[in-house]
Coordinates of C-alpha atoms and ligand atoms in Angstrom, one line a residue:
X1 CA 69.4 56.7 103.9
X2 CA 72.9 55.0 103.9
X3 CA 74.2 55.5 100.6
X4 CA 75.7 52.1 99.1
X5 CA 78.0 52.6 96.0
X6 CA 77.6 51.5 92.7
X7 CA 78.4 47.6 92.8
X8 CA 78.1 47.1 95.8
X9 CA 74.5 47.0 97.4
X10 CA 73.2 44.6 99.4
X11 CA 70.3 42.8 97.5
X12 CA 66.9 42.5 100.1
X13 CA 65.8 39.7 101.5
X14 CA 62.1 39.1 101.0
X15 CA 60.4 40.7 98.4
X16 CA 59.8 44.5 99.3
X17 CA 57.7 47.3 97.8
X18 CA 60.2 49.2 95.3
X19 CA 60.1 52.1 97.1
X20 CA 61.5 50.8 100.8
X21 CA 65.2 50.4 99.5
X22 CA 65.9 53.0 96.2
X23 CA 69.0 54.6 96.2
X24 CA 70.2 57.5 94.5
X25 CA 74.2 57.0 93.9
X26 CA 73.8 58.5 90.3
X27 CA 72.5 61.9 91.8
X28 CA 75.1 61.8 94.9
X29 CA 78.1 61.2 92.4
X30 CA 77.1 63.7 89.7
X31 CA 74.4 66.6 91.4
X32 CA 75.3 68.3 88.4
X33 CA 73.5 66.0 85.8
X34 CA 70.3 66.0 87.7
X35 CA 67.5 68.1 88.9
X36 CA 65.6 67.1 91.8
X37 CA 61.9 67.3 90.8
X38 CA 58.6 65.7 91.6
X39 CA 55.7 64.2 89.2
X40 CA 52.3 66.0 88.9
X41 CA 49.7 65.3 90.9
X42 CA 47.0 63.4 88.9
X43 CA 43.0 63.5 89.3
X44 CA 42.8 59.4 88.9
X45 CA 45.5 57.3 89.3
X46 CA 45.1 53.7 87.8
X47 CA 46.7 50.6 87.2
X48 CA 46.3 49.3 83.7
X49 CA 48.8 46.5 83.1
X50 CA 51.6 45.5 85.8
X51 CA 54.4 43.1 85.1
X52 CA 54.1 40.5 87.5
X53 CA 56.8 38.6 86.3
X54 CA 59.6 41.4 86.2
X55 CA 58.3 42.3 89.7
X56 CA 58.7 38.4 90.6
X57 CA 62.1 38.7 89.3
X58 CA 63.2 41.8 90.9
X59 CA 61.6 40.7 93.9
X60 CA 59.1 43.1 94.1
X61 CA 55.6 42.8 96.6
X62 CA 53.2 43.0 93.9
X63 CA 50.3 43.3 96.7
X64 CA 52.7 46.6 97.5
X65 CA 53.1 47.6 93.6
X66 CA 48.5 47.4 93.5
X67 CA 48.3 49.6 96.4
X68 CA 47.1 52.9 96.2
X69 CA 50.4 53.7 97.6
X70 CA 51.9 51.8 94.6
X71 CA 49.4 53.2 91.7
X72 CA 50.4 56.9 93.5
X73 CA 54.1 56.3 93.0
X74 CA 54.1 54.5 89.7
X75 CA 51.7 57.5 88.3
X76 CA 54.3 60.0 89.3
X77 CA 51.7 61.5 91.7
X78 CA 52.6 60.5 94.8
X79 CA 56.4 61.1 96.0
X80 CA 58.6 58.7 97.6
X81 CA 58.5 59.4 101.4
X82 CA 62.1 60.3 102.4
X83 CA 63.7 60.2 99.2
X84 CA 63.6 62.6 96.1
X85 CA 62.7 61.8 92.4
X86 CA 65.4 63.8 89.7
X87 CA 65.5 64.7 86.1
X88 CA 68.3 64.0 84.3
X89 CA 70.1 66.1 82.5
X90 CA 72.1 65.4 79.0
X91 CA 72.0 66.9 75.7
X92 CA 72.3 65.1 72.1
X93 CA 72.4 65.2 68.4
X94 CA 69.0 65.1 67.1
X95 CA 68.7 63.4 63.6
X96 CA 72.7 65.0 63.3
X97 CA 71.9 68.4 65.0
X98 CA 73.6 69.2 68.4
X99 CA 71.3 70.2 70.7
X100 CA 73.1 71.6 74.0
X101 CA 70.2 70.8 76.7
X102 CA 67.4 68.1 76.1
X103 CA 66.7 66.5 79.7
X104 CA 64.3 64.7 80.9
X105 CA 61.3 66.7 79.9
X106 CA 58.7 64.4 80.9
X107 CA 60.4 61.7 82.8
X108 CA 61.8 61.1 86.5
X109 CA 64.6 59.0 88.2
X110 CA 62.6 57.7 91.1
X111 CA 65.8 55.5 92.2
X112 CA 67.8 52.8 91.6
X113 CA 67.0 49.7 93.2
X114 CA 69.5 46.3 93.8
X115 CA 68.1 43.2 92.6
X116 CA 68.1 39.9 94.2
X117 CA 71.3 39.4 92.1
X118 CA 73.1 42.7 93.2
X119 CA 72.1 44.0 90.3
X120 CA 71.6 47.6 90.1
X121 CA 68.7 49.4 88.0
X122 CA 67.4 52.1 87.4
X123 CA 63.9 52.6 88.5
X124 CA 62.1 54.9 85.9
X125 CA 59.3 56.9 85.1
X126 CA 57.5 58.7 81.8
X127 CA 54.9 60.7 81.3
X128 CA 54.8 62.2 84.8
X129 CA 54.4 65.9 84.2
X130 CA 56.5 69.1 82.7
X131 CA 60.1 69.1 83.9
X132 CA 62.3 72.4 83.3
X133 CA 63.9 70.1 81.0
X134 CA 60.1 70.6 79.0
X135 CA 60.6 73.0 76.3
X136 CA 57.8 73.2 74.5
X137 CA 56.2 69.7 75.7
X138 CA 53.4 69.2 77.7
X139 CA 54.9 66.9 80.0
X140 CA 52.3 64.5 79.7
X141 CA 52.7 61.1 77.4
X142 CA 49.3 58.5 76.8
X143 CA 47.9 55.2 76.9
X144 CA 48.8 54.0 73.5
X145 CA 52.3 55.2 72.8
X146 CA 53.0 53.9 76.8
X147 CA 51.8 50.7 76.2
X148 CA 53.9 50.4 73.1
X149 CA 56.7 51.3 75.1
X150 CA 55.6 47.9 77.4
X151 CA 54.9 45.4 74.7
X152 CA 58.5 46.0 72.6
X153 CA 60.3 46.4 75.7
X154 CA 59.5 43.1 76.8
X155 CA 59.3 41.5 73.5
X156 CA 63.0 42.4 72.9
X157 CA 63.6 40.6 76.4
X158 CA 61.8 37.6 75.5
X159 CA 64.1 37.9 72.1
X160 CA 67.2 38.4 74.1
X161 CA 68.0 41.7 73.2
X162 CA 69.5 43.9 76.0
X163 CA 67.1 46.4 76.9
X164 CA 65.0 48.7 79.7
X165 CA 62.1 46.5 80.9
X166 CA 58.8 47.9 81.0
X167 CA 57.2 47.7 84.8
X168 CA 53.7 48.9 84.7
X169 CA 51.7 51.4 82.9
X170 CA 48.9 53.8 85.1
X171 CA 46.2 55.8 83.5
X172 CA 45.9 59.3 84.8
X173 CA 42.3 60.2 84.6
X174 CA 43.6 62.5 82.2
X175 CA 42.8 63.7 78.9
X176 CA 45.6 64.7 76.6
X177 CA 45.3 66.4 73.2
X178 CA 47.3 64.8 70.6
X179 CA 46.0 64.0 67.1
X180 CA 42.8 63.1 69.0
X181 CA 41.9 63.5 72.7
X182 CA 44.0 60.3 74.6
X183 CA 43.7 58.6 78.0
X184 CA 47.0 60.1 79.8
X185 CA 49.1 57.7 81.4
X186 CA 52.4 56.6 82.8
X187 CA 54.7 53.7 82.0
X188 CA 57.5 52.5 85.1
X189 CA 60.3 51.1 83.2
X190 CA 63.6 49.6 85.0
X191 CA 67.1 50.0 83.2
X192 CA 70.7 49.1 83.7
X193 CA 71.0 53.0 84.1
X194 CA 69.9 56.2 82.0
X195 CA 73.5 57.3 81.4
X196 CA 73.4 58.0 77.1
X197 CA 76.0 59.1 75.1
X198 CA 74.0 62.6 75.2
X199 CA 74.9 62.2 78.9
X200 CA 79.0 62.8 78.2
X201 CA 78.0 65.4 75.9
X202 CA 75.7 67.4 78.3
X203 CA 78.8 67.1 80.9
X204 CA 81.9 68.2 78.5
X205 CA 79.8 71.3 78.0
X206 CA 78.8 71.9 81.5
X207 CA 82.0 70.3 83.6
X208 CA 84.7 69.4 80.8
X209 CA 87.5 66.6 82.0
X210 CA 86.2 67.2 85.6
X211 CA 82.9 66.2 85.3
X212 CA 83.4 63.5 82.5
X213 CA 85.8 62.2 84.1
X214 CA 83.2 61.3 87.1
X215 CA 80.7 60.7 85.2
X216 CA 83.2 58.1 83.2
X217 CA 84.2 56.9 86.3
X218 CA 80.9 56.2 87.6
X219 CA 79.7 54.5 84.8
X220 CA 83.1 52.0 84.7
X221 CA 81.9 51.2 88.7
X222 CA 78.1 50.6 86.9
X223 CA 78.3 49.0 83.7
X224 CA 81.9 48.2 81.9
X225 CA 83.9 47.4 85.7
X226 CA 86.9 45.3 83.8
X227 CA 87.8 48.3 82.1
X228 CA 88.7 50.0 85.8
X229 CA 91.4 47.0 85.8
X230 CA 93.4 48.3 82.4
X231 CA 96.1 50.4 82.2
X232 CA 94.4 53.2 80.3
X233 CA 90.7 52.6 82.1
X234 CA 89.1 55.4 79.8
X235 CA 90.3 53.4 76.3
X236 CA 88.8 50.5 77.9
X237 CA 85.7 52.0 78.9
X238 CA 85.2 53.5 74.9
X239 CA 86.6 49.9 73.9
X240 CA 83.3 48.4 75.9
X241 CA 81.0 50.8 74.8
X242 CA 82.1 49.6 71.1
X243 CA 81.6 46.1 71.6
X244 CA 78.4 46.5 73.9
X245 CA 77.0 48.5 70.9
X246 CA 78.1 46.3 67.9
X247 CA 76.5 43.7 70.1
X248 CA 73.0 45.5 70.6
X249 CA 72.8 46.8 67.0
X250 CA 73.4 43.3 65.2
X251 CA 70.7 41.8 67.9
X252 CA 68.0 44.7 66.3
X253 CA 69.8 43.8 62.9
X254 CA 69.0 39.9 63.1
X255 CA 65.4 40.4 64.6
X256 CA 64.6 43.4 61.7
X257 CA 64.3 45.8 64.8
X258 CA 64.4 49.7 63.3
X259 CA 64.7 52.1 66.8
X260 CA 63.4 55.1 64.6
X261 CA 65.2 57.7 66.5
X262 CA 68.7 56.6 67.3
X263 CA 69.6 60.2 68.1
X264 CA 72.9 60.5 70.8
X265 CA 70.6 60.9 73.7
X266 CA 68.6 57.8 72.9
X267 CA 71.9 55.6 73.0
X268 CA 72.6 54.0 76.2
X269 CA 76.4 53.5 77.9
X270 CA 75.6 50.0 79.2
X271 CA 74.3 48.7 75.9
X272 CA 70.3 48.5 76.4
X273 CA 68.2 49.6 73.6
X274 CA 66.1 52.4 75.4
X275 CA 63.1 54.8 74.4
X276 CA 60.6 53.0 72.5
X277 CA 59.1 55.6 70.3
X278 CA 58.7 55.5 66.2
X279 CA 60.3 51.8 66.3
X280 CA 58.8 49.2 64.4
X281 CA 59.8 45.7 62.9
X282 CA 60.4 44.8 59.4
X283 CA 57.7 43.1 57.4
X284 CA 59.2 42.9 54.0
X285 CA 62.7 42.6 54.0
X286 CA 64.1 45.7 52.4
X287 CA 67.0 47.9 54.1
X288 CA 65.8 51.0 53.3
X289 CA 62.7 51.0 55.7
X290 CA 61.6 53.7 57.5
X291 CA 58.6 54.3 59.7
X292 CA 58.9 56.8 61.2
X293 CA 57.0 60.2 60.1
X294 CA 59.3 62.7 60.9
X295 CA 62.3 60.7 59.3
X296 CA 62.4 62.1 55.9
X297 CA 65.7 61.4 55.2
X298 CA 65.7 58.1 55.8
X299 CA 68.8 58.9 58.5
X300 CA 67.5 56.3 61.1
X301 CA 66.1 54.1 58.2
X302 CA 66.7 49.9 59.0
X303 CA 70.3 49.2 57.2
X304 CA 71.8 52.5 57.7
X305 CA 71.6 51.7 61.9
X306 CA 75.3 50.0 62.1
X307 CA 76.9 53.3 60.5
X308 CA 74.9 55.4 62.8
X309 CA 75.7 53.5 65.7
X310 CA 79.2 53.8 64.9
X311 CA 78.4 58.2 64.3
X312 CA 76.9 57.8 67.8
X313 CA 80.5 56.2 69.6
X314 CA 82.0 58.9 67.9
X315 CA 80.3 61.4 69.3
X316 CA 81.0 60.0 72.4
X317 CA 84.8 59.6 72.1
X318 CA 84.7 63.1 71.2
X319 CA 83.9 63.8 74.6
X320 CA 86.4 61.4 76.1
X321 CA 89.6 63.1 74.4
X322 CA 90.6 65.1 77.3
X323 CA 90.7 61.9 79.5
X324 CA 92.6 59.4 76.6
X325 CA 96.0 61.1 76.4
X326 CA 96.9 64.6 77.2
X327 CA 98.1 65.3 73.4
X328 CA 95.5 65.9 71.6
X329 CA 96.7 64.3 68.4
X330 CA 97.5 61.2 70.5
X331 CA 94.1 60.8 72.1
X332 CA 91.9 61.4 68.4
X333 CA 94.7 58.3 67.5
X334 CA 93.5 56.1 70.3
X335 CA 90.2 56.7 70.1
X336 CA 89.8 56.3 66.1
X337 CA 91.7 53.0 66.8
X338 CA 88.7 52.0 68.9
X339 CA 86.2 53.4 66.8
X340 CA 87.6 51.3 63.8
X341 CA 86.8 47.8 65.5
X342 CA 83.3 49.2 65.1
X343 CA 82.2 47.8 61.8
X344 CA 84.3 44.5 62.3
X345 CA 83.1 43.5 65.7
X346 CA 79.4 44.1 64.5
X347 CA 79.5 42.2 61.0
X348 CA 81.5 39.1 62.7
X349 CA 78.2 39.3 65.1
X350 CA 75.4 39.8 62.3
X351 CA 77.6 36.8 60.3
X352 CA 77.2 34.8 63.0
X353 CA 74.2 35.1 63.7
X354 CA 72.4 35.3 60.4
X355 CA 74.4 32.0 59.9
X356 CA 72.2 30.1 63.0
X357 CA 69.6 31.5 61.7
X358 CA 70.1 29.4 58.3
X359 CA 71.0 26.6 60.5
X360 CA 74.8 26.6 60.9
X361 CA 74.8 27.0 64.2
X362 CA 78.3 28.9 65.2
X363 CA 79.8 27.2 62.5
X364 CA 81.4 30.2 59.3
X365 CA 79.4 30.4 56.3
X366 CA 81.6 30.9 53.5
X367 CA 80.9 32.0 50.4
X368 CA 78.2 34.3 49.0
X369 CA 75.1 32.4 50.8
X370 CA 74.2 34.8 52.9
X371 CA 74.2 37.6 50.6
X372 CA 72.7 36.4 48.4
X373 CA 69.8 35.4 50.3
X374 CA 69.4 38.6 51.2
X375 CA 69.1 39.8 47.8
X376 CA 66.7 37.4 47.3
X377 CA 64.2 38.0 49.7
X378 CA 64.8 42.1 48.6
X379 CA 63.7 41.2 45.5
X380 CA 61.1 38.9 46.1
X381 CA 59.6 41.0 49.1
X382 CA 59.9 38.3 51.6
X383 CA 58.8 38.6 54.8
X384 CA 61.9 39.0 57.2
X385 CA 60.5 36.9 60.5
X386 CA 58.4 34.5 58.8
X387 CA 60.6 33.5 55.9
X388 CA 63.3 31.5 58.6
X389 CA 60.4 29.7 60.1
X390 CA 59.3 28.8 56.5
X391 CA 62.5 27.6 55.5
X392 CA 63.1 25.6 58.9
X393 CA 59.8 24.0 57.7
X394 CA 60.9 23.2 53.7
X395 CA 64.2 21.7 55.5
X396 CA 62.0 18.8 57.1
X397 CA 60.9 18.0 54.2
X398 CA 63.2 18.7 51.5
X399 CA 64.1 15.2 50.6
X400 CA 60.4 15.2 49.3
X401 CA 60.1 18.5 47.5
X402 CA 61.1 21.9 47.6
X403 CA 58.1 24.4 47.8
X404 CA 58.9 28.2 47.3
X405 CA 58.2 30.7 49.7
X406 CA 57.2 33.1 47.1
X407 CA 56.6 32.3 43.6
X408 CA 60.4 33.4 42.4
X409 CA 62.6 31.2 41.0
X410 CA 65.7 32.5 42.1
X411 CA 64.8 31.0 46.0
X412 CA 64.3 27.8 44.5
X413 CA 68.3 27.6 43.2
X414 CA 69.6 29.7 46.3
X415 CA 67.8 26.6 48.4
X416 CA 69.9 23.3 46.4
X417 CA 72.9 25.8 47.5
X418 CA 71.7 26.3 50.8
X419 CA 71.1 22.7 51.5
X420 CA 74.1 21.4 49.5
X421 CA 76.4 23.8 52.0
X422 CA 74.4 22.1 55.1
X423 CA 75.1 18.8 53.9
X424 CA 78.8 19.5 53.2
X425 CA 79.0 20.7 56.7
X426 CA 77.8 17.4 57.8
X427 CA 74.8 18.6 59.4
X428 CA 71.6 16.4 59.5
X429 CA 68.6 18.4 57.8
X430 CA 66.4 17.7 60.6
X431 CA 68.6 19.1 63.4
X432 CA 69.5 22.1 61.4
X433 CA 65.9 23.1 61.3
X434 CA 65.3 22.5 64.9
X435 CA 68.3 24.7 65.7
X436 CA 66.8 27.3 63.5
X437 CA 63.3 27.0 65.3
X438 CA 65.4 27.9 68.2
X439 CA 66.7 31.1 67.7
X440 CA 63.7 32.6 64.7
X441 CA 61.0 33.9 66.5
X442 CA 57.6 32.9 65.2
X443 CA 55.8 35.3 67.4
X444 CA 56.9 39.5 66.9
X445 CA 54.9 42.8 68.1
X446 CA 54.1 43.2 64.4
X447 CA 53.0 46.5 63.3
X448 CA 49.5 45.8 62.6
X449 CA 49.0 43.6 65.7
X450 CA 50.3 46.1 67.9
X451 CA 48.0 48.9 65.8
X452 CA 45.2 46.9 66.7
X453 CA 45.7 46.5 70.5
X454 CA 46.5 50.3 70.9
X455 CA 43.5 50.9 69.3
X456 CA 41.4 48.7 71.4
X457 CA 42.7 49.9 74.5
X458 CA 42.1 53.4 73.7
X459 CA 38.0 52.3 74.2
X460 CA 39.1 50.4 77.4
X461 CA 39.6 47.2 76.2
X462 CA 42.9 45.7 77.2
X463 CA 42.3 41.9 75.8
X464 CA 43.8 42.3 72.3
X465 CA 46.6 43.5 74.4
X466 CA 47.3 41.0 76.9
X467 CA 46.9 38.7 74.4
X468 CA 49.9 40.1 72.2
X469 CA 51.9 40.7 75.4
X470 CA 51.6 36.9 75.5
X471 CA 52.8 36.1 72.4
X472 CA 55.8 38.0 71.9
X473 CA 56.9 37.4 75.7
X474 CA 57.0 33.7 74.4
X475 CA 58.4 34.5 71.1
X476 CA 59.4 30.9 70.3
X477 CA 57.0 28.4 71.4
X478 CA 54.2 27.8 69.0
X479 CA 50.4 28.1 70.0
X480 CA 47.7 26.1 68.5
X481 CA 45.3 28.8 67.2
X482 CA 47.6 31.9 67.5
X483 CA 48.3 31.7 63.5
X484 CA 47.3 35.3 63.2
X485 CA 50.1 36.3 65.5
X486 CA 52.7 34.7 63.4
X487 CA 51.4 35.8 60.0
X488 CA 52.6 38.7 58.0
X489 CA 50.5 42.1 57.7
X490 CA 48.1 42.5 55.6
X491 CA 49.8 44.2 52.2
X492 CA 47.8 47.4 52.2
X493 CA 48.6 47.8 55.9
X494 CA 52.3 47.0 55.5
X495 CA 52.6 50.0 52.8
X496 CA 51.1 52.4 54.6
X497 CA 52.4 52.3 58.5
X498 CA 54.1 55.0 59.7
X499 CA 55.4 55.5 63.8
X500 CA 55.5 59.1 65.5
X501 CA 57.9 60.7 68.0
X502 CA 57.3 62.3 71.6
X503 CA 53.3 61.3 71.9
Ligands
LIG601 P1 62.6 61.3 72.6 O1 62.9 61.6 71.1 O2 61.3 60.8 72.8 O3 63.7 60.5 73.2 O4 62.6 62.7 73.3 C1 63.5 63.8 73.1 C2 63.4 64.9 74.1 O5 62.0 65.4 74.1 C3 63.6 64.5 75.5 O6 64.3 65.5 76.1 C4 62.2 64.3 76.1 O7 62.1 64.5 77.5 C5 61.5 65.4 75.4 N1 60.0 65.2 75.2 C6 59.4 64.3 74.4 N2 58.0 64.4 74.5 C7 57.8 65.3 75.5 C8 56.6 65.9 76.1 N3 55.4 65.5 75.8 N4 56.8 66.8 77.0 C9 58.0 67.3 77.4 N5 59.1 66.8 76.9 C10 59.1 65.8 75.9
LIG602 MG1 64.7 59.8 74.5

């Protein structure tokens, strides 16, 4: 196999089955950060959803993808002829503890693939069997936490959030023991690459400068290529991984999008969200949500993301010191300078973008208005996703009469405000709300929804699912009938949901 570099592949010409072209430059480059391994054999390999469109996209032969060649290889059980799958290596800092040698412990690298566009991805399974990477795991992952995986990959997409995209999902034939017995299965993902910030700090331990400094290299080449053009390339590199990040994190921010486990190894270098485990969305607005089970803290809890994000780049600028300045005081100045645009680069973003959301399009909101709708819906409990549709709504008609969301007054006199600032910015009431239309989805993998079609397919039936898969994928276009999709959850639900890791 003629190895291409990073940036330069030639896209195919007609679509091709995944496998005829995959690459492995990551693995060439850096043999230290990956372990060549295959996926387990499997008694029943099965396709349960596949993603016609990404495969359209990618240019993918779907009849190849259905075959029992495809099901073998998107189960893990069947390997690649002529090419290797790999575990990756990397280490990370798990809810603030450094742990020197996570791994893939249940996932593979089959290859990267070039898109019609000259893209580059990753090409990715999880679930496919015990790695030496494992520790105590079993290797094995199941239908409902893998099909989780698929529906908020591809909702995030549909929301235009950078992210891995979610390829297919195989049963094994499998049965796993979690809380209950589960269906095994495997989900194929595609991604702009698995290098993490756990990455870097897997290789400063194993490699130091050497090693980062190919791995930094590499991932210039991949994901942040301007930064190759500036005098110091490896301040530029950081800088982009700063802005890439303030970028993703007020995109989660503005959708009420909490990852759950935003642990070093579970933060991508190009930007993408990745590894769908405990994450949820916000019903009721309230920063101090948390879902997941194991987050007791509240570390990882919905408002305290942006600081963690920025805990995150520091970790990874730790690992970059050696390759910023050779004195060591020098390069902890450079890098804190690029650590400090952090905060401002993601609040101009989460401004901005709350401000479209209220039907300013780009223009500044000054003043207290957005802060203090915040604090109203805190207090008055309001649904984060729904409430912007609602108020789109009251804007069409508030020459007539403004109706509460709630029952609180406070909305009502936060509304005359909001409205008065619209008009002052010359802004016709009726285009204002059709601009916020456009960018508030109606139509979210709500907890409950998505509850309800794990559930369902865990007896075998996959409509609830499909169903939600074709809401959220279409987040913004309304659906006569589909009012239960755009609706809040049920209150004794909403109080009570709680996500779990590593199933
Ligand atoms: P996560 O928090 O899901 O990103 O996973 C953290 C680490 O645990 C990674 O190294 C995973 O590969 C590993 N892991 C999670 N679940 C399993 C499992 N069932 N078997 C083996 N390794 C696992
Ligand atoms: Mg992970």
């Amino acid at each position: 196999m003629a190895l291409v570099r990073p940036g330069e592949g030639d896209a195919p010409e007609h679509p091709v089955a995944p496998w005829d072209d995959l690459q492995m430059t990551y693995a060439e480059d850096l043999p230290e950060l990956v372990l060549w391994w295959q996926g387990d054999e499997v008694p029943r390999p099965e396709l349960a959803v596949l993603n016609e469109d990404l495969a359209a996209e990618l240019d993918m032969s779907v009849e190849a993808l259905r075959s029992d060649d495809g099901v073998g290889i998107l189960s893990g059980s069947r390997a690649i002829e002529g090419t290797g799958s790999a575990a990756l290596a990397y280490a990370g800092h798990q809810f603030g503890q450094y742990s020197p040698r996570l791994g893939d412990g249940r996932a593979l690298l089959l290859g990267e693939l070039v898109g019609p566009d000259g893209r580059r991805l990753d090409l990715h399974l999880k679930g496919s069997g015990r790695t030496p990477f494992a520790r105590g795991g079993d290797g094995k992952a199941t239908i409902g936490p893998m099909l989780r995986e698929y529906v908020i990959a591809e909702a995030m997409h549909a929301l235009g959030v950078p992210t891995t995209r979610s390829l297919s999902v195989c049963t094994t034939g499998e049965s796993i023991p979690r809380d209950r017995v589960e269906p095994g299965a495997v989900l194929a993902r595609t991604a702009a690459s698995h290098i993490r910030v756990g990455t870097f700090e897997y290789a400063v331990r194993v490699g130091g400068d050497e090693l980062v400094r190919r791995l930094a290299d590499y991932s210039i080449v991949r994901h942040h290529p301007l930064a190759a053009q500036e005098q110091e390339p490896y301040r530029a590199f950081l800088a982009a991984v700063v802005e890439a990040q303030a970028a993703l994190i007020s995109r989660w921010m503005l959708i009420g999008f909490v990852h759950g486990v935003m642990n070093t190894d579970n933060m991508t270098i190009s930007g993408e969200s990745i590894d769908y485990g405990p994450c949820a969305f916000v019903d009721r607005y309230d920063p101090d949500t948390v879902f997941s089970s194991i987050d007791h803290g509240g570390r990882y809890r919905f408002g305290n993301q942006p600081s963690v994000a920025l805990w995150n780049l520091s970790r990874l600028a730790e690992t970059l010191l050696g390759l910023l300045s050779d004195d060591e005081e020098e390069a902890v100045e450079v890098a804190t300078a690029e650590l400090r645009r952090f905060p401002e680069l993601y609040e101009l973003q989460w401004r901005t973008g709350l401000a479209a959301k209220i039907g300013f399009g780009s223009a500044p909101v000054d003043g207290p208005l957005l802060e203090d709708l915040l604090e109203v819906m805190k207090a008055d409990g309001l649904d984060w996703t729904s409430t912007f549709r609602l108020l789109a709504d009251e804007l069409r008609q508030a020459d007539e009469q403004l109706v509460s969301v709630s029952t609180g007054e406070p909305i009502l006199d936060w509304k005359a405000r909001w409205i008065e600032a619209l008009e002052a910015e010359g802004r016709p009431l009726r285009e204002a709300a059709d601009a916020m239309d456009a960018v508030n989805p109606l139509y979210i993998p709500r907890n409950h929804l998505v509850h309800e079609a794990l559930e369902a397919a865990n007896e075998d039936d996959l409509a609830p699912f499909g169903e939600l898969v074709e809401r959220v994928t279409h987040p913004f276009t309304p659906v006569p009938g589909a009012d239960r999709h755009a609706a809040p959850a049920p209150e004794e639900f909403a109080s009570v949901f709680r996500t779990f890791c590593g199933t």
